Short mmCIF file of N, CA, C and O in Angstrom, two decimals:
data_model
loop_
_atom_site.label_atom_id
_atom_site.label_comp_id
_atom_site.label_asym_id
_atom_site.label_seq_id
_atom_site.Cartn_x
_atom_site.Cartn_y
_atom_site.Cartn_z
N MET O 1 35.90 -14.27 75.03
CA MET O 1 35.29 -13.35 76.11
C MET O 1 33.91 -13.31 75.88
O MET O 1 33.40 -12.99 74.81
N SER O 2 33.14 -13.53 76.92
CA SER O 2 31.62 -13.48 76.88
C SER O 2 31.14 -12.05 76.80
O SER O 2 31.82 -11.09 77.17
N ASN O 3 29.81 -11.99 76.46
CA ASN O 3 29.13 -10.69 76.46
C ASN O 3 29.26 -10.09 77.78
O ASN O 3 29.43 -8.86 77.82
N ILE O 4 28.91 -10.80 78.75
CA ILE O 4 28.93 -10.40 80.27
C ILE O 4 30.20 -9.71 80.65
O ILE O 4 30.24 -8.57 81.14
N ALA O 5 31.25 -10.45 80.29
CA ALA O 5 32.69 -9.92 80.63
C ALA O 5 32.89 -8.60 79.75
O ALA O 5 33.48 -7.74 80.43
N LYS O 6 32.63 -8.54 78.54
CA LYS O 6 32.82 -7.35 77.73
C LYS O 6 32.09 -6.17 78.31
O LYS O 6 32.65 -5.04 78.35
N ASN O 7 30.85 -6.50 78.71
CA ASN O 7 29.98 -5.45 79.10
C ASN O 7 30.26 -4.90 80.62
O ASN O 7 30.33 -3.64 80.84
N ILE O 8 30.77 -5.72 81.45
CA ILE O 8 31.27 -5.36 82.68
C ILE O 8 32.43 -4.40 82.52
O ILE O 8 32.49 -3.25 83.08
N ARG O 9 33.42 -4.88 81.68
CA ARG O 9 34.59 -4.00 81.54
C ARG O 9 34.09 -2.69 80.91
O ARG O 9 34.65 -1.60 81.37
N GLN O 10 33.42 -2.69 79.84
CA GLN O 10 32.98 -1.38 79.06
C GLN O 10 32.14 -0.30 79.98
O GLN O 10 32.44 0.64 80.11
N TYR O 11 31.26 -0.96 80.90
CA TYR O 11 30.56 0.09 81.82
C TYR O 11 31.44 0.47 82.89
O TYR O 11 31.33 1.57 83.31
N ARG O 12 32.42 -0.42 83.37
CA ARG O 12 33.29 0.03 84.33
C ARG O 12 34.18 1.30 83.77
O ARG O 12 34.41 2.30 84.46
N GLU O 13 34.63 1.13 82.50
CA GLU O 13 35.45 1.97 81.88
C GLU O 13 34.81 3.27 81.67
O GLU O 13 35.14 4.56 81.70
N ASP O 14 33.47 3.18 81.19
CA ASP O 14 32.40 4.34 80.95
C ASP O 14 32.37 5.15 82.05
O ASP O 14 32.18 6.30 82.03
N HIS O 15 32.48 4.63 83.38
CA HIS O 15 32.50 5.37 84.64
C HIS O 15 33.68 5.63 85.17
O HIS O 15 33.77 6.04 86.45
N ASN O 16 34.70 5.53 84.45
CA ASN O 16 36.12 5.80 84.76
C ASN O 16 36.58 5.38 86.00
O ASN O 16 37.12 5.99 86.97
N LEU O 17 36.26 4.04 86.15
CA LEU O 17 36.56 3.27 87.35
C LEU O 17 37.67 2.26 87.00
O LEU O 17 37.65 1.69 86.00
N THR O 18 38.75 2.09 87.99
CA THR O 18 39.65 1.01 87.89
C THR O 18 38.95 -0.12 88.42
O THR O 18 37.95 -0.31 89.12
N GLN O 19 39.68 -1.34 88.06
CA GLN O 19 39.04 -2.65 88.57
C GLN O 19 39.27 -2.67 90.21
O GLN O 19 38.23 -3.05 90.80
N GLN O 20 40.14 -1.99 90.76
CA GLN O 20 40.25 -1.84 92.18
C GLN O 20 39.18 -0.93 92.80
O GLN O 20 38.46 -1.30 93.83
N GLU O 21 38.85 0.20 92.09
CA GLU O 21 37.79 0.89 92.59
C GLU O 21 36.40 0.33 92.48
O GLU O 21 35.58 0.43 93.56
N LEU O 22 36.13 -0.45 91.46
CA LEU O 22 34.86 -1.20 91.25
C LEU O 22 34.78 -2.31 92.45
O LEU O 22 33.73 -2.55 93.05
N ALA O 23 35.90 -3.06 92.42
CA ALA O 23 35.90 -3.99 93.43
C ALA O 23 35.58 -3.50 94.88
O ALA O 23 34.83 -4.10 95.83
N LEU O 24 36.18 -2.21 95.24
CA LEU O 24 35.96 -1.58 96.56
C LEU O 24 34.44 -1.48 96.75
O LEU O 24 33.80 -1.59 97.75
N LYS O 25 33.87 -0.71 95.68
CA LYS O 25 32.53 -0.37 95.70
C LYS O 25 31.66 -1.64 95.90
O LYS O 25 30.39 -1.50 96.66
N LEU O 26 31.88 -2.69 95.20
CA LEU O 26 31.11 -3.97 95.35
C LEU O 26 31.46 -4.71 96.56
O LEU O 26 30.89 -5.73 96.85
N ARG O 27 32.46 -4.37 97.33
CA ARG O 27 33.12 -5.11 98.40
C ARG O 27 33.43 -6.61 98.18
O ARG O 27 32.95 -7.36 98.90
N ILE O 28 34.15 -6.70 97.02
CA ILE O 28 34.68 -7.92 96.63
C ILE O 28 36.23 -7.80 96.23
O ILE O 28 36.55 -6.47 96.10
N GLY O 29 36.98 -8.93 96.02
CA GLY O 29 38.25 -8.70 95.71
C GLY O 29 38.49 -8.29 94.23
O GLY O 29 37.70 -8.53 93.44
N THR O 30 39.61 -7.61 93.97
CA THR O 30 40.06 -7.10 92.72
C THR O 30 40.22 -8.38 91.86
O THR O 30 39.78 -8.28 90.60
N LYS O 31 40.61 -9.46 92.38
CA LYS O 31 40.82 -10.56 91.46
C LYS O 31 39.48 -11.11 90.80
O LYS O 31 39.52 -11.66 89.72
N LYS O 32 38.46 -11.03 91.65
CA LYS O 32 37.09 -11.39 91.20
C LYS O 32 36.66 -10.54 89.93
O LYS O 32 36.16 -11.02 89.05
N ILE O 33 36.93 -9.30 90.12
CA ILE O 33 36.73 -8.33 88.87
C ILE O 33 37.54 -8.82 87.73
O ILE O 33 37.05 -8.82 86.63
N GLU O 34 38.74 -9.10 87.89
CA GLU O 34 39.65 -9.53 86.69
C GLU O 34 39.02 -10.83 86.14
O GLU O 34 39.05 -10.96 84.86
N MET O 35 38.63 -11.71 86.98
CA MET O 35 37.97 -13.01 86.57
C MET O 35 36.81 -12.59 85.78
O MET O 35 36.59 -13.40 84.80
N TYR O 36 35.86 -11.84 86.20
CA TYR O 36 34.65 -11.49 85.58
C TYR O 36 34.93 -10.89 84.21
O TYR O 36 34.26 -11.18 83.10
N GLU O 37 35.90 -9.90 84.11
CA GLU O 37 36.21 -9.23 82.86
C GLU O 37 36.95 -10.15 81.87
O GLU O 37 36.89 -9.90 80.69
N SER O 38 37.66 -11.10 82.37
CA SER O 38 38.34 -12.06 81.43
C SER O 38 37.56 -13.24 80.94
O SER O 38 37.76 -14.02 80.11
N GLY O 39 36.33 -13.23 81.58
CA GLY O 39 35.46 -14.36 81.25
C GLY O 39 35.70 -15.80 82.13
O GLY O 39 35.12 -16.66 81.59
N GLU O 40 36.72 -15.64 82.83
CA GLU O 40 37.06 -16.86 83.63
C GLU O 40 36.01 -17.24 84.59
O GLU O 40 35.84 -18.52 84.95
N SER O 41 35.38 -16.41 85.05
CA SER O 41 34.17 -16.53 86.11
C SER O 41 32.88 -15.63 85.57
O SER O 41 33.14 -14.46 85.01
N VAL O 42 31.77 -16.13 86.00
CA VAL O 42 30.54 -15.32 85.66
C VAL O 42 29.95 -14.88 86.98
O VAL O 42 29.78 -15.78 87.72
N PRO O 43 29.62 -13.62 87.17
CA PRO O 43 29.00 -13.26 88.47
C PRO O 43 27.71 -14.00 88.55
O PRO O 43 26.94 -14.13 87.61
N ASP O 44 27.37 -14.23 89.91
CA ASP O 44 26.05 -14.62 90.20
C ASP O 44 25.02 -13.56 90.12
O ASP O 44 25.33 -12.37 89.94
N THR O 45 23.77 -13.96 90.32
CA THR O 45 22.72 -12.97 90.22
C THR O 45 22.91 -11.75 91.16
O THR O 45 22.70 -10.61 90.89
N GLN O 46 23.24 -12.10 92.43
CA GLN O 46 23.41 -11.08 93.46
C GLN O 46 24.33 -10.04 93.06
O GLN O 46 24.27 -8.71 93.20
N THR O 47 25.60 -10.59 92.42
CA THR O 47 26.65 -9.64 91.97
C THR O 47 26.21 -8.75 90.78
O THR O 47 26.46 -7.61 90.90
N ILE O 48 25.52 -9.33 89.84
CA ILE O 48 24.85 -8.62 88.73
C ILE O 48 24.14 -7.51 89.19
O ILE O 48 24.22 -6.29 88.79
N LEU O 49 23.34 -7.75 90.25
CA LEU O 49 22.38 -6.80 90.78
C LEU O 49 23.13 -5.62 91.47
O LEU O 49 22.78 -4.50 91.34
N ARG O 50 24.18 -6.02 92.20
CA ARG O 50 25.10 -4.91 92.79
C ARG O 50 25.85 -4.16 91.87
O ARG O 50 25.98 -2.98 91.94
N LEU O 51 26.24 -4.70 90.82
CA LEU O 51 26.86 -4.04 89.48
C LEU O 51 26.02 -3.14 89.10
O LEU O 51 26.36 -2.01 88.74
N SER O 52 24.75 -3.57 88.97
CA SER O 52 23.77 -2.60 88.36
C SER O 52 23.55 -1.45 89.18
O SER O 52 23.52 -0.26 88.69
N THR O 53 23.49 -1.59 90.49
CA THR O 53 23.45 -0.53 91.44
C THR O 53 24.53 0.39 91.41
O THR O 53 24.40 1.71 91.38
N VAL O 54 25.68 -0.10 91.50
CA VAL O 54 27.07 0.73 91.61
C VAL O 54 27.24 1.55 90.08
O VAL O 54 27.52 2.62 90.18
N LEU O 55 26.85 0.73 88.97
CA LEU O 55 27.29 1.51 87.80
C LEU O 55 25.89 2.17 87.36
O LEU O 55 25.94 2.85 86.22
N ASP O 56 24.89 2.18 88.03
CA ASP O 56 23.56 2.78 87.67
C ASP O 56 23.09 2.56 86.25
O ASP O 56 22.73 3.43 85.34
N ILE O 57 23.00 1.24 86.01
CA ILE O 57 22.49 0.62 84.74
C ILE O 57 21.51 -0.45 85.00
O ILE O 57 21.80 -1.11 86.05
N PRO O 58 20.59 -0.85 84.17
CA PRO O 58 19.75 -1.95 84.26
C PRO O 58 20.58 -3.22 84.22
O PRO O 58 21.49 -3.40 83.34
N ALA O 59 20.20 -4.14 85.08
CA ALA O 59 20.96 -5.40 85.15
C ALA O 59 20.98 -6.03 83.73
O ALA O 59 21.83 -6.83 83.41
N SER O 60 19.81 -5.84 83.09
CA SER O 60 19.76 -6.53 81.62
C SER O 60 20.81 -6.02 80.69
O SER O 60 21.09 -6.76 79.68
N GLU O 61 21.32 -4.93 80.96
CA GLU O 61 22.38 -4.45 80.08
C GLU O 61 23.66 -5.24 80.04
O GLU O 61 24.43 -5.30 79.04
N PHE O 62 23.94 -5.99 81.12
CA PHE O 62 25.13 -6.86 81.13
C PHE O 62 24.78 -8.05 80.23
O PHE O 62 25.94 -8.73 79.93
N LEU O 63 23.74 -8.56 79.78
CA LEU O 63 23.46 -9.54 79.07
C LEU O 63 23.49 -9.22 77.51
O LEU O 63 23.42 -10.03 76.68
N LYS O 64 23.36 -7.86 77.18
CA LYS O 64 23.24 -7.53 75.92
C LYS O 64 24.40 -7.91 74.93
O LYS O 64 25.47 -7.94 75.44
N VAL O 65 24.20 -8.19 73.68
CA VAL O 65 25.29 -8.34 72.70
C VAL O 65 25.74 -7.08 72.24
O VAL O 65 24.95 -6.35 71.60
N SER O 66 26.92 -6.79 72.30
CA SER O 66 27.54 -5.55 71.71
C SER O 66 27.63 -5.74 70.23
O SER O 66 28.09 -6.81 69.67
N PRO O 67 27.24 -4.69 69.44
CA PRO O 67 27.48 -4.70 68.12
C PRO O 67 28.97 -4.88 67.73
O PRO O 67 29.81 -4.27 68.24
N THR O 68 29.33 -5.68 66.74
CA THR O 68 30.70 -5.91 66.38
C THR O 68 31.03 -4.87 65.33
O THR O 68 30.08 -4.65 64.46
N VAL O 69 32.17 -4.36 65.41
CA VAL O 69 32.50 -3.10 64.57
C VAL O 69 33.88 -3.48 63.84
O VAL O 69 34.58 -4.15 64.62
N ASN O 70 33.91 -3.24 62.56
CA ASN O 70 35.06 -3.67 61.84
C ASN O 70 36.20 -2.63 62.04
O ASN O 70 35.97 -1.57 62.54
N ALA O 71 37.41 -2.71 61.33
CA ALA O 71 38.50 -1.80 61.57
C ALA O 71 38.09 -0.33 61.09
O ALA O 71 38.51 0.53 61.52
N ALA O 72 37.20 -0.32 60.18
CA ALA O 72 36.73 1.03 59.62
C ALA O 72 35.78 1.79 60.53
O ALA O 72 35.18 2.65 60.28
N GLY O 73 35.30 1.00 61.55
CA GLY O 73 34.37 1.53 62.53
C GLY O 73 32.89 1.45 62.08
O GLY O 73 31.87 2.14 62.60
N VAL O 74 32.51 0.53 61.10
CA VAL O 74 31.19 0.24 60.74
C VAL O 74 30.80 -0.93 61.24
O VAL O 74 31.54 -2.11 61.38
N ASP O 75 29.47 -1.12 61.73
CA ASP O 75 28.86 -2.32 62.25
C ASP O 75 28.95 -3.29 61.12
O ASP O 75 28.78 -3.04 59.95
N GLU O 76 29.32 -4.47 61.61
CA GLU O 76 29.57 -5.70 60.66
C GLU O 76 28.40 -5.95 59.83
O GLU O 76 28.32 -6.37 58.82
N GLU O 77 27.01 -5.95 60.54
CA GLU O 77 25.86 -6.17 59.76
C GLU O 77 25.46 -5.24 58.70
O GLU O 77 25.18 -5.55 57.54
N ILE O 78 25.94 -3.96 58.94
CA ILE O 78 25.60 -2.97 57.96
C ILE O 78 26.71 -3.17 56.82
O ILE O 78 26.52 -2.98 55.59
N ASP O 79 27.94 -3.36 57.25
CA ASP O 79 29.08 -3.77 56.10
C ASP O 79 28.62 -4.96 55.21
O ASP O 79 28.81 -4.89 54.06
N LYS O 80 28.06 -6.00 55.82
CA LYS O 80 27.62 -7.12 55.19
C LYS O 80 26.45 -6.63 54.14
O LYS O 80 26.51 -7.17 53.02
N LEU O 81 25.44 -6.04 54.56
CA LEU O 81 24.39 -5.42 53.87
C LEU O 81 24.84 -4.68 52.54
O LEU O 81 24.49 -4.93 51.51
N ILE O 82 26.04 -3.86 52.77
CA ILE O 82 26.50 -2.91 51.81
C ILE O 82 27.15 -3.92 50.68
O ILE O 82 26.89 -3.63 49.54
N GLU O 83 27.90 -5.01 51.03
CA GLU O 83 28.31 -5.94 50.17
C GLU O 83 27.29 -6.64 49.41
O GLU O 83 27.45 -6.99 48.27
N GLU O 84 26.18 -7.06 50.07
CA GLU O 84 25.05 -7.73 49.38
C GLU O 84 24.43 -6.96 48.35
O GLU O 84 24.00 -7.31 47.33
N ILE O 85 24.08 -5.61 48.83
CA ILE O 85 23.23 -4.81 47.78
C ILE O 85 24.17 -3.91 46.89
O ILE O 85 23.46 -3.42 46.02
N GLY O 86 25.45 -3.75 47.13
CA GLY O 86 26.22 -3.01 46.39
C GLY O 86 26.31 -1.46 46.95
O GLY O 86 25.45 -1.03 47.60
N THR O 87 27.42 -0.85 46.62
CA THR O 87 27.68 0.44 47.23
C THR O 87 26.65 1.44 46.76
O THR O 87 26.17 2.37 47.44
N GLU O 88 26.33 1.44 45.41
CA GLU O 88 25.45 2.39 44.80
C GLU O 88 23.93 2.44 45.51
O GLU O 88 23.37 3.49 45.79
N LYS O 89 23.55 1.16 45.75
CA LYS O 89 22.20 1.12 46.28
C LYS O 89 22.44 1.53 47.86
O LYS O 89 21.43 2.22 48.31
N ALA O 90 23.39 1.22 48.51
CA ALA O 90 23.49 1.58 49.88
C ALA O 90 23.70 3.11 50.01
O ALA O 90 23.00 3.64 50.98
N ILE O 91 24.37 3.67 49.13
CA ILE O 91 24.30 5.22 49.11
C ILE O 91 22.90 5.81 49.04
O ILE O 91 22.66 6.68 49.75
N LEU O 92 22.21 5.16 48.00
CA LEU O 92 20.74 5.67 47.76
C LEU O 92 20.00 5.57 48.89
O LEU O 92 19.35 6.48 49.44
N ILE O 93 20.13 4.21 49.62
CA ILE O 93 19.28 4.09 50.76
C ILE O 93 19.53 5.06 52.00
O ILE O 93 18.80 5.56 52.60
N LEU O 94 20.93 5.19 52.22
CA LEU O 94 21.43 6.22 53.33
C LEU O 94 20.78 7.70 52.97
O LEU O 94 20.51 8.29 53.77
N ARG O 95 21.00 8.05 51.73
CA ARG O 95 20.60 9.34 51.39
C ARG O 95 19.10 9.56 51.69
O ARG O 95 18.76 10.64 52.21
N THR O 96 18.28 8.54 51.38
CA THR O 96 16.80 8.59 51.54
C THR O 96 16.69 8.61 53.15
O THR O 96 15.75 9.34 53.62
N ALA O 97 17.26 7.56 53.76
CA ALA O 97 16.86 7.32 55.19
C ALA O 97 17.24 8.43 56.15
O ALA O 97 16.81 8.69 57.14
N LYS O 98 18.24 9.24 55.78
CA LYS O 98 18.73 10.50 56.59
C LYS O 98 17.63 11.50 56.97
O LYS O 98 17.52 12.03 57.94
N ASP O 99 16.70 11.37 55.96
CA ASP O 99 15.50 12.52 56.19
C ASP O 99 14.29 11.68 56.79
O ASP O 99 13.26 12.29 56.88
N PHE O 100 14.40 10.41 57.29
CA PHE O 100 13.19 9.56 57.60
C PHE O 100 12.89 10.27 58.99
O PHE O 100 13.69 10.55 59.89
N SER O 101 11.60 10.25 59.31
CA SER O 101 11.13 10.65 60.61
C SER O 101 11.26 9.23 61.53
O SER O 101 11.51 8.27 61.13
N GLU O 102 11.13 9.45 62.78
CA GLU O 102 11.18 8.40 63.73
C GLU O 102 10.10 7.33 63.42
O GLU O 102 10.40 6.11 63.45
N GLU O 103 8.93 7.66 63.03
CA GLU O 103 7.92 6.80 62.72
C GLU O 103 8.27 6.05 61.41
O GLU O 103 7.97 4.89 61.20
N GLN O 104 8.88 6.59 60.38
CA GLN O 104 9.31 5.90 59.19
C GLN O 104 10.30 4.95 59.43
O GLN O 104 10.33 3.74 58.90
N ILE O 105 11.23 5.21 60.38
CA ILE O 105 12.47 4.28 60.75
C ILE O 105 11.68 3.12 61.28
O ILE O 105 12.03 1.96 61.20
N LEU O 106 10.69 3.32 62.28
CA LEU O 106 10.15 2.28 63.05
C LEU O 106 9.34 1.30 62.05
O LEU O 106 9.42 0.11 62.11
N ASN O 107 8.64 1.94 61.17
CA ASN O 107 7.96 1.19 60.02
C ASN O 107 9.00 0.36 59.20
O ASN O 107 8.66 -0.94 58.94
N VAL O 108 10.08 0.78 58.83
CA VAL O 108 11.10 0.01 58.02
C VAL O 108 11.68 -1.21 58.98
O VAL O 108 11.80 -2.10 58.54
N MET O 109 11.93 -0.81 60.38
CA MET O 109 12.42 -1.76 61.26
C MET O 109 11.24 -2.87 61.41
O MET O 109 11.72 -4.12 61.35
N ASN O 110 10.12 -2.54 61.48
CA ASN O 110 8.98 -3.45 61.57
C ASN O 110 8.90 -4.45 60.32
O ASN O 110 8.74 -5.78 60.34
N LYS O 111 9.01 -3.86 59.09
CA LYS O 111 9.02 -4.61 57.93
C LYS O 111 10.19 -5.61 57.81
O LYS O 111 10.08 -6.76 57.52
N LEU O 112 11.49 -5.08 58.13
CA LEU O 112 12.57 -5.85 58.19
C LEU O 112 12.34 -7.11 59.13
O LEU O 112 12.76 -8.21 58.95
N TYR O 113 11.86 -6.76 60.32
CA TYR O 113 11.78 -7.77 61.42
C TYR O 113 10.78 -8.93 60.85
O TYR O 113 10.86 -10.14 61.09
N ASN O 114 9.60 -8.43 60.37
CA ASN O 114 8.54 -9.33 59.87
C ASN O 114 9.10 -10.21 58.73
O ASN O 114 8.57 -11.33 58.52
N THR O 115 9.85 -9.71 57.85
CA THR O 115 10.42 -10.59 56.78
C THR O 115 11.39 -11.56 57.17
O THR O 115 11.76 -12.50 56.61
N GLN O 116 12.00 -11.46 58.38
CA GLN O 116 12.98 -12.07 58.96
C GLN O 116 12.40 -13.33 59.72
O GLN O 116 13.05 -14.45 59.77
N THR O 117 11.26 -13.13 60.16
CA THR O 117 10.72 -14.28 60.95
C THR O 117 9.72 -15.12 60.24
O THR O 117 9.39 -15.05 59.03
#
């Protein structure tokens, strides 16, 4: 299933709408919503813009990649990092990071980003 398909479904559910209700608001058939959410069909730009209006979210949100979460509810990238550095170091980092200011978090993110590129 594509990110667009997952995101349409997620945002529809977040707004407590059934596929039928969303289809009615968009003035399209329920089958189209089913096809979008299953990944069988991709909505055109006009439909994405209408979805954005109906669900009151930026159109770009439909293209975002949702973070993958494992069975324990932990983001897979964080889980992988814990495996790489070990549990003791991860606990130390998390204890330290919980007291970070927003500026410190942004600095760490910039350093991480700059080392990856």
